[in-house]
PDB file of C-alpha atoms in Angstrom:
ATOM      1  CA  MET A1252      14.717   3.355  50.939  1.00 47.00           C
ATOM      2  CA  ASN A1253      16.866   0.706  49.181  1.00 42.00           C
ATOM      3  CA  GLY A1254      15.096  -1.646  46.918  1.00 47.00           C
ATOM      4  CA  PRO A1255      14.062  -5.077  47.956  1.00 45.00           C
ATOM      5  CA  GLY A1256      15.631  -8.399  47.388  1.00 44.00           C
ATOM      6  CA  THR A1257      13.678  -9.874  44.440  1.00 42.00           C
ATOM      7  CA  GLU A1258      12.516 -13.375  43.539  1.00 42.00           C
ATOM      8  CA  SER A1259      10.051 -14.539  40.786  1.00 40.00           C
ATOM      9  CA  GLU A1260       7.919 -17.765  41.385  1.00 41.00           C
ATOM     10  CA  ASN A1261       4.524 -19.099  40.503  1.00 39.00           C
ATOM     11  CA  GLY A1262       2.193 -18.835  43.593  1.00 39.00           C
ATOM     12  CA  GLY A1263      -0.964 -17.992  45.176  1.00 39.00           C
ATOM     13  CA  ASN A1264      -2.081 -14.999  47.285  1.00 42.00           C
ATOM     14  CA  MET A1265      -1.525 -14.136  50.769  1.00 48.00           C
ATOM     15  CA  ASN A1266      -3.741 -16.174  53.042  1.00 45.00           C
ATOM     16  CA  GLY A1267      -6.799 -15.721  51.072  1.00 44.00           C
ATOM     17  CA  ASN A1268      -8.162 -14.508  47.713  1.00 46.00           C
ATOM     18  CA  MET A1269      -7.167 -10.809  46.643  1.00 49.00           C
ATOM     19  CA  SER A1270     -10.297 -10.390  44.486  1.00 47.00           C
ATOM     20  CA  GLU A1271     -12.673 -11.301  47.575  1.00 48.00           C
ATOM     21  CA  TRP A1272     -11.020  -8.429  49.564  1.00 43.00           C
ATOM     22  CA  MET A1273     -11.261  -5.841  46.918  1.00 44.00           C
ATOM     23  CA  LEU A1274     -15.062  -6.902  46.167  1.00 43.00           C
ATOM     24  CA  ALA A1275     -15.789  -6.518  49.852  1.00 44.00           C
ATOM     25  CA  GLN A1276     -14.323  -3.198  49.916  1.00 45.00           C
ATOM     26  CA  HIS A1277     -16.194  -2.099  46.810  1.00 43.00           C
ATOM     27  CA  GLY A1278     -19.567  -3.457  48.210  1.00 41.00           C
ATOM     28  CA  ASP A1279     -19.436  -0.959  50.975  1.00 41.00           C
ATOM     29  CA  TYR A1280     -18.208   2.098  48.975  1.00 40.00           C
ATOM     30  CA  THR A1281     -20.845   4.527  48.395  1.00 43.00           C
ATOM     31  CA  ASP A1282     -21.717   5.334  52.151  1.00 48.00           C
ATOM     32  CA  THR A1283     -18.259   5.544  53.356  1.00 66.00           C
ATOM     33  CA  ARG A1284     -16.548   7.367  50.499  1.00 76.00           C
ATOM     34  CA  LEU A1285     -16.492  10.865  52.182  1.00 84.00           C
ATOM     35  CA  ALA A1286     -14.936   9.374  55.374  1.00 86.00           C
ATOM     36  CA  SER A1287     -12.463   7.257  53.271  1.00 87.00           C
ATOM     37  CA  LEU A1288     -11.081  10.424  51.462  1.00 91.00           C
ATOM     38  CA  ARG A1289     -10.591  12.243  54.768  1.00 91.00           C
ATOM     39  CA  THR A1290      -8.579   9.027  55.913  1.00 93.00           C
ATOM     40  CA  LEU A1291      -6.684   8.900  52.872  1.00 95.00           C
ATOM     41  CA  ILE A1292      -5.729  12.644  53.029  1.00 95.00           C
ATOM     42  CA  GLY A1293      -4.643  12.301  56.555  1.00 95.00           C
ATOM     43  CA  SER A1294      -2.322   9.265  55.747  1.00 95.00           C
ATOM     44  CA  GLY A1295       0.372  11.244  54.158  1.00 95.00           C
ATOM     45  CA  LEU A1296       0.228   8.968  51.132  1.00 97.00           C
ATOM     46  CA  PRO A1297       0.767  10.656  47.789  1.00 97.00           C
ATOM     47  CA  THR A1298      -2.837  11.350  46.175  1.00 97.00           C
ATOM     48  CA  TYR A1299      -4.752  14.029  44.355  1.00 96.00           C
ATOM     49  CA  LYS A1300      -5.531  17.637  45.906  1.00 95.00           C
ATOM     50  CA  TYR A1301      -9.260  17.495  46.865  1.00 96.00           C
ATOM     51  CA  HIS A1302     -11.476  20.312  47.195  1.00 97.00           C
ATOM     52  CA  PHE A1303     -14.226  20.090  49.696  1.00 96.00           C
ATOM     53  CA  VAL A1304     -17.183  22.601  48.926  1.00 97.00           C
ATOM     54  CA  PRO A1305     -20.649  22.516  50.468  1.00 97.00           C
ATOM     55  CA  LEU A1306     -23.156  21.892  47.764  1.00 97.00           C
ATOM     56  CA  GLU A1307     -24.938  25.291  48.106  1.00 97.00           C
ATOM     57  CA  GLU A1308     -21.544  27.070  47.555  1.00 97.00           C
ATOM     58  CA  PHE A1309     -20.719  24.799  44.634  1.00 98.00           C
ATOM     59  CA  LEU A1310     -24.048  25.770  42.960  1.00 97.00           C
ATOM     60  CA  THR A1311     -23.753  29.542  43.624  1.00 96.00           C
ATOM     61  CA  ARG A1312     -20.130  30.524  43.601  1.00 97.00           C
ATOM     62  CA  GLU A1313     -19.399  30.629  39.965  1.00 97.00           C
ATOM     63  CA  SER A1314     -16.204  32.331  39.850  1.00 97.00           C
ATOM     64  CA  GLU A1315     -14.578  30.334  42.716  1.00 98.00           C
ATOM     65  CA  MET A1316     -15.695  27.111  40.843  1.00 98.00           C
ATOM     66  CA  ASN A1317     -14.595  28.026  37.540  1.00 98.00           C
ATOM     67  CA  ALA A1318     -11.140  28.838  39.030  1.00 98.00           C
ATOM     68  CA  ILE A1319     -10.813  25.250  40.217  1.00 97.00           C
ATOM     69  CA  TYR A1320     -11.904  23.933  36.741  1.00 98.00           C
ATOM     70  CA  ASP A1321      -9.597  26.205  34.956  1.00 97.00           C
ATOM     71  CA  ARG A1322      -6.681  25.023  37.243  1.00 96.00           C
ATOM     72  CA  TYR A1323      -7.199  21.545  35.799  1.00 95.00           C
ATOM     73  CA  GLY A1324      -7.779  22.538  32.285  1.00 95.00           C
ATOM     74  CA  GLY A1325     -11.597  21.860  32.678  1.00 95.00           C
ATOM     75  CA  HIS A1326     -10.626  18.009  33.640  1.00 96.00           C
ATOM     76  CA  VAL A1327     -12.285  17.431  36.853  1.00 97.00           C
ATOM     77  CA  VAL A1328     -13.838  14.542  38.717  1.00 96.00           C
ATOM     78  CA  LEU A1329     -16.691  15.791  40.886  1.00 97.00           C
ATOM     79  CA  ARG A1330     -18.536  13.628  43.606  1.00 95.00           C
ATOM     80  CA  ALA A1331     -21.677  14.849  45.363  1.00 96.00           C
ATOM     81  CA  CYS A1332     -21.174  12.999  48.537  1.00 94.00           C
ATOM     82  CA  PRO A1333     -24.231  12.693  50.859  1.00 93.00           C
ATOM     83  CA  LEU A1334     -24.004  13.802  54.395  1.00 92.00           C
ATOM     84  CA  ARG A1335     -26.658  11.636  55.636  1.00 88.00           C
ATOM     85  CA  SER A1336     -27.708   7.965  55.189  1.00 86.00           C
ATOM     86  CA  GLY A1337     -30.417   6.934  52.705  1.00 88.00           C
ATOM     87  CA  LEU A1338     -28.908   9.275  49.885  1.00 90.00           C
ATOM     88  CA  ARG A1339     -26.759   8.176  46.823  1.00 90.00           C
ATOM     89  CA  ARG A1340     -23.303   9.559  45.845  1.00 91.00           C
ATOM     90  CA  GLN A1341     -23.393  11.064  42.509  1.00 94.00           C
ATOM     91  CA  THR A1342     -20.022  11.264  40.192  1.00 95.00           C
ATOM     92  CA  ILE A1343     -19.601  13.437  37.456  1.00 97.00           C
ATOM     93  CA  ILE A1344     -16.314  13.141  35.326  1.00 96.00           C
ATOM     94  CA  ASP A1345     -14.859  15.543  32.866  1.00 96.00           C
ATOM     95  CA  LYS A1346     -17.877  17.943  32.387  1.00 97.00           C
ATOM     96  CA  THR A1347     -17.666  21.583  32.542  1.00 97.00           C
ATOM     97  CA  TYR A1348     -18.675  23.451  35.531  1.00 98.00           C
ATOM     98  CA  ALA A1349     -21.990  24.682  33.794  1.00 97.00           C
ATOM     99  CA  ALA A1350     -23.030  20.999  32.885  1.00 98.00           C
ATOM    100  CA  ALA A1351     -21.957  19.641  36.313  1.00 98.00           C
ATOM    101  CA  ARG A1352     -23.854  22.453  38.185  1.00 97.00           C
ATOM    102  CA  GLN A1353     -27.038  21.687  35.856  1.00 96.00           C
ATOM    103  CA  ASP A1354     -26.741  17.915  36.790  1.00 97.00           C
ATOM    104  CA  LEU A1355     -26.823  18.718  40.592  1.00 96.00           C
ATOM    105  CA  ASP A1356     -29.484  21.322  40.520  1.00 91.00           C
ATOM    106  CA  GLY A1357     -32.350  20.169  42.562  1.00 91.00           C
ATOM    107  CA  LYS A1358     -30.400  18.174  45.026  1.00 95.00           C
ATOM    108  CA  PRO A1359     -31.016  19.273  48.797  1.00 95.00           C
ATOM    109  CA  VAL A1360     -27.965  21.549  49.326  1.00 95.00           C
ATOM    110  CA  ASP A1361     -27.718  20.816  53.000  1.00 95.00           C
ATOM    111  CA  ALA A1362     -27.505  17.089  52.364  1.00 95.00           C
ATOM    112  CA  TYR A1363     -24.623  16.909  50.076  1.00 96.00           C
ATOM    113  CA  ILE A1364     -20.796  18.258  49.946  1.00 96.00           C
ATOM    114  CA  ALA A1365     -19.177  18.540  46.416  1.00 97.00           C
ATOM    115  CA  VAL A1366     -15.550  16.843  46.321  1.00 97.00           C
ATOM    116  CA  LEU A1367     -13.506  18.011  43.311  1.00 98.00           C
ATOM    117  CA  ASN A1368     -10.133  16.744  42.057  1.00 97.00           C
ATOM    118  CA  GLU A1369      -8.238  16.614  38.654  1.00 95.00           C
ATOM    119  CA  TYR A1370      -9.403  14.020  36.229  1.00 94.00           C
ATOM    120  CA  ASP A1371      -6.338  12.266  35.000  1.00 91.00           C
ATOM    121  CA  PRO A1372      -7.184   8.718  33.394  1.00 91.00           C
ATOM    122  CA  ALA A1373      -4.954   6.130  34.762  1.00 93.00           C
ATOM    123  CA  SER A1374      -2.280   4.140  32.888  1.00 95.00           C
ATOM    124  CA  PHE A1375      -2.016   1.509  35.556  1.00 96.00           C
ATOM    125  CA  CYS A1376      -4.191   0.772  38.558  1.00 95.00           C
ATOM    126  CA  GLY A1377      -3.753  -1.502  41.451  1.00 96.00           C
ATOM    127  CA  VAL A1378      -4.352  -2.646  45.075  1.00 96.00           C
ATOM    128  CA  ILE A1379      -2.226  -3.336  48.130  1.00 97.00           C
ATOM    129  CA  ILE A1380      -3.582  -5.501  51.128  1.00 96.00           C
ATOM    130  CA  SER A1381      -1.363  -5.676  54.170  1.00 96.00           C
ATOM    131  CA  ASP A1382      -1.586  -7.223  57.556  1.00 93.00           C
ATOM    132  CA  GLY A1383       1.341  -5.310  58.865  1.00 91.00           C
ATOM    133  CA  ARG A1384       3.826  -8.117  58.197  1.00 88.00           C
ATOM    134  CA  GLN A1385       3.494  -8.940  54.773  1.00 91.00           C
ATOM    135  CA  ALA A1386       1.461  -7.539  51.774  1.00 95.00           C
ATOM    136  CA  MET A1387       0.058  -8.437  48.421  1.00 95.00           C
ATOM    137  CA  VAL A1388       0.169  -6.058  45.422  1.00 96.00           C
ATOM    138  CA  GLU A1389      -1.910  -6.460  42.426  1.00 96.00           C
ATOM    139  CA  MET A1390      -1.575  -4.321  39.538  1.00 96.00           C
ATOM    140  CA  ALA A1391      -2.810  -3.993  35.789  1.00 94.00           C
ATOM    141  CA  ARG A1392      -1.934  -1.923  32.732  1.00 92.00           C
ATOM    142  CA  SER A1393      -5.572  -0.590  32.639  1.00 90.00           C
ATOM    143  CA  PRO A1394      -7.301   2.614  33.890  1.00 88.00           C
ATOM    144  CA  ASN A1395     -10.378   0.640  35.268  1.00 86.00           C
ATOM    145  CA  LEU A1396     -10.073  -0.290  38.912  1.00 88.00           C
ATOM    146  CA  GLU A1397     -13.450  -1.790  38.835  1.00 86.00           C
ATOM    147  CA  ASP A1398     -12.333  -4.316  36.315  1.00 86.00           C
ATOM    148  CA  LEU A1399      -9.416  -5.162  38.259  1.00 88.00           C
ATOM    149  CA  CYS A1400     -11.414  -5.653  41.483  1.00 83.00           C
ATOM    150  CA  HIS A1401     -14.118  -7.780  39.622  1.00 84.00           C
ATOM    151  CA  GLY A1402     -11.478 -10.132  38.020  1.00 84.00           C
ATOM    152  CA  LYS A1403     -12.159  -8.976  34.560  1.00 87.00           C
ATOM    153  CA  ILE A1404      -8.472  -8.445  33.739  1.00 89.00           C
ATOM    154  CA  THR A1405      -5.527 -10.551  34.806  1.00 90.00           C
ATOM    155  CA  PRO A1406      -3.179  -8.544  37.205  1.00 93.00           C
ATOM    156  CA  ARG A1407       0.412  -8.661  37.904  1.00 94.00           C
ATOM    157  CA  SER A1408       0.903  -9.836  41.453  1.00 95.00           C
ATOM    158  CA  ALA A1409       3.764  -9.506  44.043  1.00 96.00           C
ATOM    159  CA  ARG A1410       4.343 -10.470  47.670  1.00 94.00           C
ATOM    160  CA  PHE A1411       6.179  -8.317  50.172  1.00 94.00           C
ATOM    161  CA  SER A1412       7.653  -9.522  53.229  1.00 86.00           C
ATOM    162  CA  ASP A1413      10.514  -8.894  55.629  1.00 72.00           C
ATOM    163  CA  GLN A1414      11.332 -12.736  55.845  1.00 62.00           C
ATOM    164  CA  GLY A1415      14.170 -12.575  53.235  1.00 51.00           C
ATOM    165  CA  ILE A1416      17.917 -13.044  54.156  1.00 51.00           C
ATOM    166  CA  TYR A1417      18.732 -11.169  57.288  1.00 59.00           C
ATOM    167  CA  HIS A1418      15.115 -10.055  57.486  1.00 62.00           C
ATOM    168  CA  ARG A1419      15.692  -7.533  54.634  1.00 68.00           C
ATOM    169  CA  PRO A1420      12.428  -6.560  52.812  1.00 70.00           C
ATOM    170  CA  ARG A1421      11.870  -8.732  49.870  1.00 82.00           C
ATOM    171  CA  MET A1422       9.380  -8.559  46.869  1.00 88.00           C
ATOM    172  CA  GLN A1423       8.486 -11.985  45.184  1.00 92.00           C
ATOM    173  CA  TYR A1424       7.168 -11.192  41.729  1.00 94.00           C
ATOM    174  CA  LEU A1425       4.663 -13.862  41.135  1.00 94.00           C
ATOM    175  CA  ASN A1426       3.840 -13.632  37.339  1.00 94.00           C
ATOM    176  CA  THR A1427       5.976 -10.817  35.748  1.00 92.00           C
ATOM    177  CA  ASP A1428       9.533 -10.514  34.650  1.00 92.00           C
ATOM    178  CA  ASP A1429       9.154  -7.164  33.145  1.00 92.00           C
ATOM    179  CA  VAL A1430      11.418  -4.635  34.920  1.00 94.00           C
ATOM    180  CA  SER A1431       9.362  -1.646  34.208  1.00 93.00           C
ATOM    181  CA  ILE A1432       6.282  -3.285  35.732  1.00 94.00           C
ATOM    182  CA  ARG A1433       8.333  -4.440  38.664  1.00 95.00           C
ATOM    183  CA  SER A1434       9.564  -0.924  39.314  1.00 96.00           C
ATOM    184  CA  LEU A1435       6.009   0.414  39.416  1.00 96.00           C
ATOM    185  CA  MET A1436       4.876  -2.150  41.866  1.00 96.00           C
ATOM    186  CA  TRP A1437       7.683  -1.549  44.119  1.00 95.00           C
ATOM    187  CA  ASN A1438       7.338   2.074  44.024  1.00 96.00           C
ATOM    188  CA  ALA A1439       3.647   1.792  45.112  1.00 97.00           C
ATOM    189  CA  MET A1440       4.751  -0.661  47.683  1.00 96.00           C
ATOM    190  CA  LYS A1441       7.552   1.210  49.211  1.00 93.00           C
ATOM    191  CA  SER A1442       5.072   4.259  49.703  1.00 96.00           C
ATOM    192  CA  VAL A1443       3.366   2.206  52.526  1.00 96.00           C
ATOM    193  CA  VAL A1444       6.187   0.647  54.096  1.00 91.00           C
ATOM    194  CA  GLU A1445       7.591   2.183  57.487  1.00 88.00           C
ATOM    195  CA  ASP A1446      10.597   1.128  59.270  1.00 84.00           C
ATOM    196  CA  GLY A1447      10.966  -1.985  57.052  1.00 83.00           C
ATOM    197  CA  LEU A1448       7.168  -3.154  57.409  1.00 88.00           C
ATOM    198  CA  PRO A1449       4.004  -2.365  55.447  1.00 92.00           C
ATOM    199  CA  ARG A1450       1.257  -0.431  57.253  1.00 93.00           C
ATOM    200  CA  LYS A1451      -1.643  -2.301  57.967  1.00 95.00           C
ATOM    201  CA  GLY A1452      -4.567  -1.793  55.596  1.00 96.00           C
ATOM    202  CA  TYR A1453      -6.181  -1.781  52.184  1.00 96.00           C
ATOM    203  CA  TYR A1454      -4.984   0.546  49.419  1.00 97.00           C
ATOM    204  CA  GLU A1455      -5.961   1.372  45.923  1.00 96.00           C
ATOM    205  CA  PHE A1456      -3.368   3.227  43.548  1.00 97.00           C
ATOM    206  CA  VAL A1457      -3.120   4.516  40.056  1.00 97.00           C
ATOM    207  CA  TYR A1458      -0.371   5.814  37.835  1.00 97.00           C
ATOM    208  CA  SER A1459      -1.746   8.609  35.912  1.00 92.00           C
ATOM    209  CA  SER A1460      -1.498   8.775  32.117  1.00 89.00           C
ATOM    210  CA  ARG A1461      -0.338  12.308  31.758  1.00 86.00           C
ATOM    211  CA  ASP A1462       2.364  12.775  34.351  1.00 85.00           C
ATOM    212  CA  LYS A1463       3.035   9.246  35.195  1.00 90.00           C
ATOM    213  CA  ARG A1464       2.733   9.920  38.978  1.00 94.00           C
ATOM    214  CA  LEU A1465       1.554   7.603  41.560  1.00 97.00           C
ATOM    215  CA  ARG A1466      -1.434   8.432  43.388  1.00 97.00           C
ATOM    216  CA  PHE A1467      -3.426   6.464  46.070  1.00 97.00           C
ATOM    217  CA  ILE A1468      -7.229   6.878  45.758  1.00 95.00           C
ATOM    218  CA  ASP A1469      -8.329   4.856  48.616  1.00 94.00           C
ATOM    219  CA  TYR A1470      -6.856   3.732  52.024  1.00 95.00           C
ATOM    220  CA  ASP A1471      -8.781   1.827  54.523  1.00 93.00           C
ATOM    221  CA  PRO A1472      -6.573   0.903  57.756  1.00 93.00           C
ATOM    222  CA  GLU A1473      -8.751  -1.257  59.258  1.00 87.00           C
ATOM    223  CA  VAL A1474      -8.974  -3.777  56.510  1.00 74.00           C
ATOM    224  CA  THR A1475      -5.965  -6.385  56.662  1.00 60.00           C
ATOM    225  CA  GLY A1476      -7.285  -9.412  54.939  1.00 60.00           C
TER     226      GLY A1476
END
């Protein structure tokens, strides 16, 4: 895809407050995380490789689980996701397999599934919200998406639309002239664009600190602002 026309301006967000949308998403995060991951994986967006393992197998298949941990140099995010309502998700970050297994010992094995992926702290995090015609992007030089969503850090913002000259896709960068930041924002934005228009939905993404790759970590096609 060719790069968009660009424009810098000082301005507000697309038809509303971006932080309100992000907070609404995170307010309903726990019970929907497993379904959200499956939606994300099925979307075709660049993301981590996720391993879904029934909790009983995670606790008992030491050799197989150690192989997963070894694949990522021991740096793993583990989520124990509930399979029924009324139970809380537990997240274990960058612990050994033995320590993680000890933390989860005692949970009802038929009520949880373990979801594992590489732990690679982010250097940038961001959010995209799209109504299918235009989209807002907010991104910050921070590993902490929660801080971005709760307004604790000031993001760089951009608006994407197809209303440029001759209806070419265009990015309006609202508060940054940094070419490298603009490039990262555009790279994330073009990942959700199909046939010149952004796919509807709410997206969360990061750029990893180790390999600098873009990875989406959440996607909800039903949220459009």
